Coordinates of C-alpha atoms in Angstrom, one line a residue:
M1 CA -16.7 12.3 1.2
Y2 CA -15.6 15.7 2.4
Q3 CA -18.0 16.0 5.3
Q4 CA -16.6 12.8 6.8
M5 CA -12.8 14.5 6.6
I6 CA -14.5 17.4 8.4
F7 CA -16.2 15.4 10.8
H8 CA -13.8 11.8 11.7
P9 CA -11.3 14.3 13.8
I10 CA -13.7 15.5 16.1
I11 CA -14.9 11.8 16.8
M12 CA -11.5 10.8 16.7
A13 CA -11.0 13.3 19.7
F14 CA -13.9 12.2 21.2
I15 CA -13.0 8.3 21.0
M16 CA -9.4 9.9 22.6
G17 CA -10.8 12.1 25.0
I18 CA -12.6 8.5 26.9
I19 CA -9.6 6.7 26.6
A20 CA -7.7 9.8 28.4
N21 CA -10.4 10.3 30.9
I22 CA -10.3 6.0 31.5
F23 CA -6.7 5.5 32.0
G24 CA -5.0 9.0 32.0
T25 CA -3.6 11.3 30.2
T26 CA 0.2 10.6 30.5
V27 CA 2.0 8.6 28.2
L28 CA 1.9 5.8 30.1
G29 CA -1.7 6.1 30.1
F30 CA -2.1 5.7 26.9
Q31 CA 0.4 2.8 26.8
I32 CA -1.6 0.3 29.0
A33 CA -4.9 1.4 26.6
N34 CA -2.8 0.8 23.4
A35 CA -1.4 -2.3 25.4
I36 CA -5.3 -3.6 26.0
M37 CA -6.4 -3.2 22.7
T38 CA -3.9 -5.7 21.5
S39 CA -4.4 -7.9 24.1
L40 CA -8.4 -8.1 23.1
I41 CA -7.4 -8.1 19.8
A42 CA -5.9 -11.5 20.1
V43 CA -8.5 -12.8 22.1
M44 CA -10.4 -11.9 19.1
V45 CA -8.0 -13.2 16.6
Y46 CA -8.4 -16.9 19.1
I47 CA -12.0 -16.6 18.3
T48 CA -11.5 -16.2 15.1
G49 CA -9.5 -18.6 14.2
R50 CA -11.8 -20.8 16.2
Y51 CA -14.8 -21.0 14.0
F52 CA -12.7 -23.5 12.0
K53 CA -10.8 -25.5 14.6
E54 CA -9.9 -24.8 18.2
E55 CA -6.4 -25.2 17.2
Y56 CA -6.5 -22.5 14.4
G57 CA -7.1 -20.1 16.8
I58 CA -3.9 -20.6 19.3
I59 CA -1.9 -20.5 16.5
G60 CA -3.3 -17.1 15.1
A61 CA -3.5 -15.9 18.3
L62 CA 0.2 -16.8 19.5
M63 CA 1.0 -15.4 15.5
F64 CA -0.5 -12.1 16.3
S65 CA 0.8 -11.8 20.1
L66 CA 4.7 -11.8 18.9
Y67 CA 4.6 -10.7 15.5
P68 CA 7.8 -7.6 16.5
S69 CA 4.9 -4.3 15.2
N70 CA 2.7 -5.2 18.1
F71 CA 5.5 -4.7 20.5
I72 CA 6.9 -1.5 19.1
M73 CA 3.5 0.1 17.8
T74 CA 1.9 -0.7 21.9
Q75 CA 4.0 2.0 22.8
V76 CA 3.2 4.8 20.7
T77 CA -0.5 6.2 20.7
T78 CA -1.9 5.2 17.6
N79 CA -5.0 4.7 15.8
Q80 CA -5.1 1.1 13.7
H81 CA -5.2 -0.8 17.3
G82 CA -8.9 0.3 18.3
A83 CA -9.9 0.3 14.3
T84 CA -8.9 -3.5 13.9
L85 CA -10.6 -4.4 17.3
M86 CA -13.8 -2.6 16.1
Y87 CA -13.4 -4.7 12.8
L88 CA -12.8 -7.5 14.3
L89 CA -15.8 -7.2 16.6
S90 CA -18.0 -6.3 13.7
F91 CA -16.9 -9.4 11.9
H92 CA -17.8 -11.9 14.9
M93 CA -21.7 -9.7 15.7
I94 CA -21.7 -10.9 12.2
K95 CA -21.4 -14.8 12.4
K96 CA -23.2 -14.2 15.1
A97 CA -26.0 -12.7 13.4
L98 CA -26.1 -15.2 10.9
E99 CA -26.0 -18.3 13.4
S100 CA -29.3 -16.6 15.4
C101 CA -33.1 -15.9 15.0
R102 CA -34.3 -12.9 13.7
F103 CA -34.9 -10.9 16.8
I104 CA -31.2 -11.5 17.7
Q105 CA -30.2 -11.5 14.3
A106 CA -31.3 -8.0 14.2
A107 CA -30.0 -6.6 17.7
Y108 CA -26.1 -8.6 16.1
A109 CA -26.3 -6.9 12.9
L110 CA -27.0 -3.8 14.6
A111 CA -23.7 -3.8 17.2
A112 CA -21.9 -4.9 13.7
G113 CA -23.1 -2.1 12.0
I114 CA -22.2 0.2 15.4
S115 CA -18.1 -1.4 15.7
L116 CA -17.6 -0.8 12.1
A117 CA -18.5 2.7 12.3
I118 CA -16.3 3.3 15.6
G119 CA -13.7 1.2 13.7
N120 CA -14.1 4.2 10.6
F121 CA -13.7 6.5 13.1
F122 CA -10.4 5.4 14.7
H123 CA -9.3 4.6 11.6
P124 CA -11.2 5.3 8.0
S125 CA -10.7 1.9 6.4
A126 CA -13.9 0.5 6.9
I127 CA -14.4 0.5 3.3
V128 CA -12.0 -2.5 2.9
C129 CA -14.0 -4.8 5.5
I130 CA -17.7 -3.9 3.9
L131 CA -16.3 -4.9 0.6
A132 CA -14.9 -8.1 2.5
I133 CA -18.3 -9.2 4.6
S134 CA -20.3 -8.0 0.9
F135 CA -18.1 -10.6 -1.6
F136 CA -18.9 -13.0 1.4
C137 CA -22.4 -12.7 1.5
I138 CA -22.6 -12.8 -2.5
S139 CA -20.6 -15.9 -2.0
I140 CA -22.9 -17.7 0.0
L141 CA -25.7 -16.6 -2.4
I142 CA -24.3 -18.0 -5.5
S143 CA -23.7 -20.9 -3.4
L144 CA -27.0 -21.1 -2.6
H145 CA -28.4 -20.9 -5.8
K146 CA -26.4 -23.5 -6.8
D147 CA -28.2 -25.7 -4.4

């Protein structure tokens, strides 16, 4: 725990440096980066909702896009957009891993772990995602055991 508190700002500075190299060191550059991340979050919400039904994905992405906090927080450089994008990407990779064959399953699981770690460096709240994934896996095991 103590090492993560020391290590986290270094990695966060590295990630923000990559964003600054791509979009520039101006306020407008960071606003554009946040706008792109927020747009990609809407795409990931659509993809996640589409797992259940096509309309759910459209409604979810529309609701996320029209949420007032997205307009306000995109103007300010925050770490929440990158973390949310990485967490949703890791959930998508886990879903793909469950649907794939053994070799590709390992690659998807590795990609999910890497995106979860990057999301944790953005905003250290990955434990909530790990708990959600654990409860999901436990519920699958319980349902398989009943059959």
